[in-house]
mmCIF file of C-alpha atoms in Angstrom:
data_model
loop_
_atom_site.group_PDB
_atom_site.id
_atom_site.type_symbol
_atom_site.label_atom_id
_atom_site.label_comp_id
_atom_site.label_asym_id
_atom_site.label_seq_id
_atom_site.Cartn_x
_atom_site.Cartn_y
_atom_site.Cartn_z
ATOM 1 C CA UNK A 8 39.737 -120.402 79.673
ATOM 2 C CA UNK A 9 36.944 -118.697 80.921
ATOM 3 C CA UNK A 10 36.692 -114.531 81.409
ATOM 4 C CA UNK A 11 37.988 -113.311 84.927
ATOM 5 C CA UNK A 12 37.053 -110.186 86.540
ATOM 6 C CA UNK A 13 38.608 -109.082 89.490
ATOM 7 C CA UNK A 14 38.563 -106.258 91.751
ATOM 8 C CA UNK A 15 40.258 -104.300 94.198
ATOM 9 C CA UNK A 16 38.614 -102.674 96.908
ATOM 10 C CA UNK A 17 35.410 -102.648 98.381
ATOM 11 C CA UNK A 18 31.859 -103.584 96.558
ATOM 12 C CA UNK A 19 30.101 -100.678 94.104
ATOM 13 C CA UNK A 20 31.647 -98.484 91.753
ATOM 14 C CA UNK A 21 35.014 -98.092 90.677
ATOM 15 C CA UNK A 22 36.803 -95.021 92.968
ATOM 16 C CA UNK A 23 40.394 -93.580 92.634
ATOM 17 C CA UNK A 24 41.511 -96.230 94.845
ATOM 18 C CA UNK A 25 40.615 -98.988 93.390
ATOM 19 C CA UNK A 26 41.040 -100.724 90.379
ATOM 20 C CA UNK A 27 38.970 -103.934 88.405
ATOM 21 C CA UNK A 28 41.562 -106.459 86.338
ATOM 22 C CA UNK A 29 39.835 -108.525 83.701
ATOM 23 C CA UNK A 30 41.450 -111.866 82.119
ATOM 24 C CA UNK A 31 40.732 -112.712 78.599
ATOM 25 C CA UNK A 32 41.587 -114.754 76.307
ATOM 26 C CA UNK A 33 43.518 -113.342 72.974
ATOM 27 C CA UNK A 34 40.759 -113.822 71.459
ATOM 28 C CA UNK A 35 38.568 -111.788 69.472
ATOM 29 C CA UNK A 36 35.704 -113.118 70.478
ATOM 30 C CA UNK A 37 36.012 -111.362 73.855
ATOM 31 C CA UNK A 38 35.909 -107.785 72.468
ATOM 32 C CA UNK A 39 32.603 -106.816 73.175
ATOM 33 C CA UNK A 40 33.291 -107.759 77.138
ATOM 34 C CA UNK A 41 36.347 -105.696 76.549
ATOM 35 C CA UNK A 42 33.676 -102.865 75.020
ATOM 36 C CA UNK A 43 31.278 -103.022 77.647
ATOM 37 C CA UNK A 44 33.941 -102.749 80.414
ATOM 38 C CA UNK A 45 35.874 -99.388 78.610
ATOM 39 C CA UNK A 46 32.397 -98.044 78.643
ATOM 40 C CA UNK A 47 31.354 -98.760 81.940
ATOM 41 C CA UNK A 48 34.929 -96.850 83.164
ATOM 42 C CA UNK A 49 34.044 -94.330 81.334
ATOM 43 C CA UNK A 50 30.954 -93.318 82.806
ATOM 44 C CA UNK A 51 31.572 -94.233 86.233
ATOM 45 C CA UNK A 52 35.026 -92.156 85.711
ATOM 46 C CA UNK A 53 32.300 -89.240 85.301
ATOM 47 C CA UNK A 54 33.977 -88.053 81.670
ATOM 48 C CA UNK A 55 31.958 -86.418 79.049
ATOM 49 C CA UNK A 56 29.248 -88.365 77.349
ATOM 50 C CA UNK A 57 31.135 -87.893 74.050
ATOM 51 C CA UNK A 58 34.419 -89.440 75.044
ATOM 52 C CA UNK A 59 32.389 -92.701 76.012
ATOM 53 C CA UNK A 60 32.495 -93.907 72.725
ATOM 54 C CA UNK A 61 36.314 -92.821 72.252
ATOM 55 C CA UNK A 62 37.116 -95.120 75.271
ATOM 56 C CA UNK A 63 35.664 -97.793 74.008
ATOM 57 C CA UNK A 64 37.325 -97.528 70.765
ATOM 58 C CA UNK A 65 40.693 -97.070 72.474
ATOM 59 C CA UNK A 66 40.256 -100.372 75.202
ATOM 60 C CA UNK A 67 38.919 -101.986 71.397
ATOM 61 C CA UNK A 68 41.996 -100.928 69.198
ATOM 62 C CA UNK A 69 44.292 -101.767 72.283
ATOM 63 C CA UNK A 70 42.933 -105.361 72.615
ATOM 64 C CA UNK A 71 43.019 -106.012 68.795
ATOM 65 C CA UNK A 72 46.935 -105.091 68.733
ATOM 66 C CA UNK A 73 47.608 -107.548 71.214
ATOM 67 C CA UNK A 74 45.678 -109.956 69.932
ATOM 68 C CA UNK A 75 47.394 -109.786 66.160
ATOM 69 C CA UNK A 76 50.497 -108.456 66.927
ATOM 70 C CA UNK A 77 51.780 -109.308 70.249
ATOM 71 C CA UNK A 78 50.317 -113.113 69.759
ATOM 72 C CA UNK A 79 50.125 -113.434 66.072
ATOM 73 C CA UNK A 80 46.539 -114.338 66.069
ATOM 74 C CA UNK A 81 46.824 -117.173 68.571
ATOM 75 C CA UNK A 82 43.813 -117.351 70.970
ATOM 76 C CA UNK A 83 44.975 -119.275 73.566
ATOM 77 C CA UNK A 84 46.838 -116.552 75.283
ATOM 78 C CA UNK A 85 45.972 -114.167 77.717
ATOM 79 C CA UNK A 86 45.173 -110.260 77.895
ATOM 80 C CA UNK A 87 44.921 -108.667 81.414
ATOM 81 C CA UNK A 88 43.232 -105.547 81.122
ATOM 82 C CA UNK A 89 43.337 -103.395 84.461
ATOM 83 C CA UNK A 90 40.993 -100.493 84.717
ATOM 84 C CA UNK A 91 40.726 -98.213 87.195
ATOM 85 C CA UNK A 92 39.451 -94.051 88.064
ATOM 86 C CA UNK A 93 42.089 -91.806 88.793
ATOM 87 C CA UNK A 94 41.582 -88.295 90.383
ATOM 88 C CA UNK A 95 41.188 -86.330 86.864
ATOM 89 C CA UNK A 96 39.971 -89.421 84.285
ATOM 90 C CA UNK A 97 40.590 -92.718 83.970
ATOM 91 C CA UNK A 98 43.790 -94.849 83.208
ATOM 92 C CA UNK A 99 43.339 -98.626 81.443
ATOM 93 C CA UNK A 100 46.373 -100.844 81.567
ATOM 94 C CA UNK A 101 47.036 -103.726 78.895
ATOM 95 C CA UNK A 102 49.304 -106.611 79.698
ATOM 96 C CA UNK A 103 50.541 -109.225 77.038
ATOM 97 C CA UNK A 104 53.250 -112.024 77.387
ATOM 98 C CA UNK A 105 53.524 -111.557 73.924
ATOM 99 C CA UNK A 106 56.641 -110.579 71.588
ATOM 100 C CA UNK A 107 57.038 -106.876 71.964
ATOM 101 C CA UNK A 108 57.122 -104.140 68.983
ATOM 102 C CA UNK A 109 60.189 -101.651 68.950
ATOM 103 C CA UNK A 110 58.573 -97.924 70.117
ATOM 104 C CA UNK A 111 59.354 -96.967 66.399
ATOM 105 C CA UNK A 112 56.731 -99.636 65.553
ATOM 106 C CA UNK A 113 53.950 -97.635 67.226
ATOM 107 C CA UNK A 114 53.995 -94.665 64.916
ATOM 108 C CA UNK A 115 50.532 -94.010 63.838
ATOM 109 C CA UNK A 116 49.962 -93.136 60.102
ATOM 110 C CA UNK A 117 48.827 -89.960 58.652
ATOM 111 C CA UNK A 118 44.789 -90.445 58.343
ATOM 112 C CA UNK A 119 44.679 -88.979 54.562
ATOM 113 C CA UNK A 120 46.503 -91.915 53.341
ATOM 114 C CA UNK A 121 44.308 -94.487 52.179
ATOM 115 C CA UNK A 122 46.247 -97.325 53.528
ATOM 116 C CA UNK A 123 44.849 -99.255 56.855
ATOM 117 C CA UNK A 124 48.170 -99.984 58.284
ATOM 118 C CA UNK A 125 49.150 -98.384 61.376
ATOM 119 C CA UNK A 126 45.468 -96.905 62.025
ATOM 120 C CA UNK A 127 44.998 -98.580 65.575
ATOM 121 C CA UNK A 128 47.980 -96.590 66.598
ATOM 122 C CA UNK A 129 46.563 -93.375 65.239
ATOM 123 C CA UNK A 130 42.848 -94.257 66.480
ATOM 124 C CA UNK A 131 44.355 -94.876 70.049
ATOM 125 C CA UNK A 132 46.573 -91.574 70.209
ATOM 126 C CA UNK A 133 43.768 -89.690 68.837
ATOM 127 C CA UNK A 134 41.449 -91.228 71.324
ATOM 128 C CA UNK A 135 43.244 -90.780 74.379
ATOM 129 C CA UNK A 136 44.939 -88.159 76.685
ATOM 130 C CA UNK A 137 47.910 -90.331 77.562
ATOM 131 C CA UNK A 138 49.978 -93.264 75.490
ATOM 132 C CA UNK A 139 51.965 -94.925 77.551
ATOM 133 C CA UNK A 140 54.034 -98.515 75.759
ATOM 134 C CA UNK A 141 57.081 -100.384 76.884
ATOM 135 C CA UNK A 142 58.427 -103.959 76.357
ATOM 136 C CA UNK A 143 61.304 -106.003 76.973
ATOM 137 C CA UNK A 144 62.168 -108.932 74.532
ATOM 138 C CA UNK A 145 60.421 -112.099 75.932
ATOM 139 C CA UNK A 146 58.726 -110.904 78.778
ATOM 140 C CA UNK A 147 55.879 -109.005 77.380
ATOM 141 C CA UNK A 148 54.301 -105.489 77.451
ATOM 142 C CA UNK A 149 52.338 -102.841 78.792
ATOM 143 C CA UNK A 150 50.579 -100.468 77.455
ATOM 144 C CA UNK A 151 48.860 -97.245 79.142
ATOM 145 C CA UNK A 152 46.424 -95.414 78.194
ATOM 146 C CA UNK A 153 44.962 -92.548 79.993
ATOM 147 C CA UNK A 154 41.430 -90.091 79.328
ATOM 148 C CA UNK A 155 41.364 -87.230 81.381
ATOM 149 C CA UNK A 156 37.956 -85.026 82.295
ATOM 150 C CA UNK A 157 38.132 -81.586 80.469
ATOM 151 C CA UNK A 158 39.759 -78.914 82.353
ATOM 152 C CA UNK A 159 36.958 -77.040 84.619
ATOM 153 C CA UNK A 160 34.427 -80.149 84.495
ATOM 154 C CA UNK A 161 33.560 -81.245 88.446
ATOM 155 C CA UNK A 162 33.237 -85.051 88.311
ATOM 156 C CA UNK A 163 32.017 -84.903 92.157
ATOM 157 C CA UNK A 164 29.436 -82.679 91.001
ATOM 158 C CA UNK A 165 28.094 -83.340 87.877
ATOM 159 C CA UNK A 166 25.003 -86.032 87.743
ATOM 160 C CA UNK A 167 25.779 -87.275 83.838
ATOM 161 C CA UNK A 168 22.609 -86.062 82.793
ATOM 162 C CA UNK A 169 24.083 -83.580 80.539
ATOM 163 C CA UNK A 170 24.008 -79.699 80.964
ATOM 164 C CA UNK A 171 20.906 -77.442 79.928
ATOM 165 C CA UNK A 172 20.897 -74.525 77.744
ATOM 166 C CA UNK B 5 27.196 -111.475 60.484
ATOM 167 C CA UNK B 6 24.096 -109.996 59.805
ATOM 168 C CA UNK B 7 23.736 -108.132 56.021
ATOM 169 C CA UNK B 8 21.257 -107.560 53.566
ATOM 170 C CA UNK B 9 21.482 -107.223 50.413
ATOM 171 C CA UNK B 10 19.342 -104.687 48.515
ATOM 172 C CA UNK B 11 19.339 -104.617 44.560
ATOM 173 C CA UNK B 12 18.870 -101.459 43.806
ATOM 174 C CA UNK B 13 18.385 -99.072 40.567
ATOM 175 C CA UNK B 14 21.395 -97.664 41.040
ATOM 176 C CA UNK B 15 23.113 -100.334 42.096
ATOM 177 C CA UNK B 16 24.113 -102.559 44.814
ATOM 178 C CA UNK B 17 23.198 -101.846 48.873
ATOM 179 C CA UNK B 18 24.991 -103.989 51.282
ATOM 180 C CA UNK B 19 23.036 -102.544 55.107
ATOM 181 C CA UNK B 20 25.073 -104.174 58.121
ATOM 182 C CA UNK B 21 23.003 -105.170 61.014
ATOM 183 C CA UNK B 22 25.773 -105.608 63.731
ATOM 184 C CA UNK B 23 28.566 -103.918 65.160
ATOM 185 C CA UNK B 24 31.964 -104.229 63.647
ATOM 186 C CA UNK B 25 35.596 -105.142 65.001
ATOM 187 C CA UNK B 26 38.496 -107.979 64.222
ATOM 188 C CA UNK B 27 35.623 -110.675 65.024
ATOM 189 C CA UNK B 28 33.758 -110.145 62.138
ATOM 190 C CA UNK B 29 35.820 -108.289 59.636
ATOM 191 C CA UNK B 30 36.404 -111.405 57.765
ATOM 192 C CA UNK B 31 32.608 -111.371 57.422
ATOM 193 C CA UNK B 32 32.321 -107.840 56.251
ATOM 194 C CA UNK B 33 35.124 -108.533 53.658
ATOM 195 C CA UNK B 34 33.217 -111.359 52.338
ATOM 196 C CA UNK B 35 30.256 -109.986 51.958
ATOM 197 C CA UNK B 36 31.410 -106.845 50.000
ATOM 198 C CA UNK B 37 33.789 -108.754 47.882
ATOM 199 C CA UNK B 38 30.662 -110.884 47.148
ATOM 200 C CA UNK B 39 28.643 -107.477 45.524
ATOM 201 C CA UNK B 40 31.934 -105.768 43.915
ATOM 202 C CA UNK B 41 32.680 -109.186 42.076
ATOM 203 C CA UNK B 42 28.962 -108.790 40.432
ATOM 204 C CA UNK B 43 30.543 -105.238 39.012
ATOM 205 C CA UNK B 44 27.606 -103.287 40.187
ATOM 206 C CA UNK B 45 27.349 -99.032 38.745
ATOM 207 C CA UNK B 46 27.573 -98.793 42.549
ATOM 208 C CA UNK B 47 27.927 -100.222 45.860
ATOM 209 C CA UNK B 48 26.574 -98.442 48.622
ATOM 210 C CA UNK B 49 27.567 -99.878 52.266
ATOM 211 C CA UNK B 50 24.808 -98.778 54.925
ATOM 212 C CA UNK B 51 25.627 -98.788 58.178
ATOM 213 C CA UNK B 52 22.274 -98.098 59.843
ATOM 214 C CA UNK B 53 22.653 -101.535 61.823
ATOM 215 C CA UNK B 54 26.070 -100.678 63.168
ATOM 216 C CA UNK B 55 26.813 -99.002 66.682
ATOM 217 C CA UNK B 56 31.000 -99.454 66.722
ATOM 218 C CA UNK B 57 33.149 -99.956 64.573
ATOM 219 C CA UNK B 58 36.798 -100.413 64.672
ATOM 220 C CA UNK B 59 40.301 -100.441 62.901
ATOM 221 C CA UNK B 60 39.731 -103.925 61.788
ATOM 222 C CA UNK B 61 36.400 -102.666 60.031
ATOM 223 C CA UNK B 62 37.310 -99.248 58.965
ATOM 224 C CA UNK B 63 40.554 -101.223 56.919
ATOM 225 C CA UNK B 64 38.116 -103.462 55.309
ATOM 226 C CA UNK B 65 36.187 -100.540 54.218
ATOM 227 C CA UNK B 66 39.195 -99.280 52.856
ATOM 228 C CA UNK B 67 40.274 -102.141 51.108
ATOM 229 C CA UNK B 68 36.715 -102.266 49.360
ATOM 230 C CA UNK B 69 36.949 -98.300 48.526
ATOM 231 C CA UNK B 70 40.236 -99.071 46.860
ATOM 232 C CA UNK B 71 38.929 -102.456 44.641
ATOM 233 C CA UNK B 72 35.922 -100.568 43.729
ATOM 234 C CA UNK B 73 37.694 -97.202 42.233
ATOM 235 C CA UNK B 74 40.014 -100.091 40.277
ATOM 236 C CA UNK B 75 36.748 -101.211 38.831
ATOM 237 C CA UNK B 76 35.415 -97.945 38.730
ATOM 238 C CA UNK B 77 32.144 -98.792 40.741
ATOM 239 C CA UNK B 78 30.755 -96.018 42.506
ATOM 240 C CA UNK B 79 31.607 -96.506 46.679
ATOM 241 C CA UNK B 80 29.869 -94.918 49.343
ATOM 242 C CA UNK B 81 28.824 -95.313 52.931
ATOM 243 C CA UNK B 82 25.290 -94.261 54.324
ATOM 244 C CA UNK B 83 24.197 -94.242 57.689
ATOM 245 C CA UNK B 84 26.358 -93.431 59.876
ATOM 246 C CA UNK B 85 25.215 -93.357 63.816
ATOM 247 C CA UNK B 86 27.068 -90.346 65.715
ATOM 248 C CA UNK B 87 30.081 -92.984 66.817
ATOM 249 C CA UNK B 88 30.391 -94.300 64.594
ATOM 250 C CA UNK B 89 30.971 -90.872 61.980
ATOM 251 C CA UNK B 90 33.222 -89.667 64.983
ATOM 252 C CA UNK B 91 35.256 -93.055 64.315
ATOM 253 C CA UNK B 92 35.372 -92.094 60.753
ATOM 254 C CA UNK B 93 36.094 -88.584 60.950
ATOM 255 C CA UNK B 94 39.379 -90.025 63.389
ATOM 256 C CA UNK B 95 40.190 -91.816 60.863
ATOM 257 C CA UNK B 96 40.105 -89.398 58.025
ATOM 258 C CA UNK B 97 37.756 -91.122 56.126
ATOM 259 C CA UNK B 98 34.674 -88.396 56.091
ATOM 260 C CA UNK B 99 36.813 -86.509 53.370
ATOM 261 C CA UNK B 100 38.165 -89.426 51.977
ATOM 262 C CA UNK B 101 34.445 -90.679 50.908
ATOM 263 C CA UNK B 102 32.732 -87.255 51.209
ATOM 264 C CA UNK B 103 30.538 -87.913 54.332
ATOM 265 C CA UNK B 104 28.797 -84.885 55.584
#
């Protein structure tokens, strides 16, 4: 299967009304598509240079769960991943036919333990403004996630560039 | 994936040359088990090369910190680009291996 990018709207950027769905397969092979496309939202959403990179890492971490939990590692599944601005951030929506986890599953673990188990959850949490998961049994799940500008930052007016002293 | 390996006075210097998720972890964790089997004094793991890194990567860094304080080898990590150390510092690993 090959990659699929879709998108609602008219041509250009990304706006609050409209929203770009890309097809994968649950693969890991895909993840820097995945990458470039959490990035891309990210900027065009207008948030703070610094959360670019926390974006990415969430869309990343969000992927990989899928991928090895939701599908056990097969790669001949699919991942729809729907991005799209809204009016104070940006909101990125992952879809799975996969078997679900229980909520109670998706508790992140404390970072001082040196154990890796359960640090996707935490990196994802940590990450993002809004964590949004629900499943029912044999018919997949959704997960939300949401990054929101910082209070008192104007997307419409700020060029990216970066303030000066 | 792309690594050097340095021999080094002090020991051992595996520097990664690509970013790092679930696609390559397997790599990673080859190519460190590869230097803590020789029992180095110490293995240092330099990131310089590496833009992103991920869950999958940060666990197989943790897996390696782990063997190599069983074996006492010295462990560190070098290099870190500014998203990477924010990764780390999310993950609680700055303290853990005394990044500054």
């Amino acid at each position: 299967m090959k990659d699929g990018v879709a998108r609602d709207g008219p041509a250009g950027a990304a706006g609050p009304d409209e929203r770009v769905e890309l097809t994968i397969p649950s693969s890991p092979r895909h993840l820097s598509l995945v990458r470039v496309m959490a990035r891309w939202l990210a900027e065009k959403a207008q948030l703070p240079e610094r959360d670019w990179g926390r974006v990415e890492l969430a869309a990343v971490e969000a992927t990989t769960n899928i991928i090895r939990h939701a599908y056990g590692g097969d790669p001949t599944k699919v991942i729809r991943i729907r991005l799209r601005e809204i009016e104070d951030g940006l909101e990125m929506e992952f879809l799975d036919d996969g078997k679900g986890a229980p909520p109670s599953a998706l508790v992140g673990r404390d970072p001082s333990e040196l154990e890796p188990g359960g640090l996707g959850i935490h990196m994802m949490k940590t990450c993002m403004d809004g964590f949004h998961y629900e499943t029912r049994p044999g018919c997949g799940s959704r997960l939300v996630l949401r990054k929101l500008r910082p209070e008192g930052s104007d997307a419409a007016g700020s060029c990216g560039c970066g303030d000066s002293p | 994936m792309k690594t050097e390996r340095r021999d080094e006075p002090a020991g051992v210097r595996i520097v990664i040359q690509e970013d790092l998720d679930m696609h390559v972890a397997g790599e990673l964790q080859t190519a460190l088990h590869g230097a803590l089997h020789d029992k180095p004094k110490s293995l240092v793991v330099d990131l310089s090369g590496v833009g992103f890194i991920d869950s999958a990567g940060l666990a197989v860094i943790i897996e390696c910190l782990k063997r190599a304080r069983q074996a006492s080898i010295a462990f560190h990590v070098e290099n870190l680009s500014a998203q990477v150390k924010d990764t780390f510092e999310i993950s609680g690993l700055t303290k853990i291996l005394g990044i500054q």
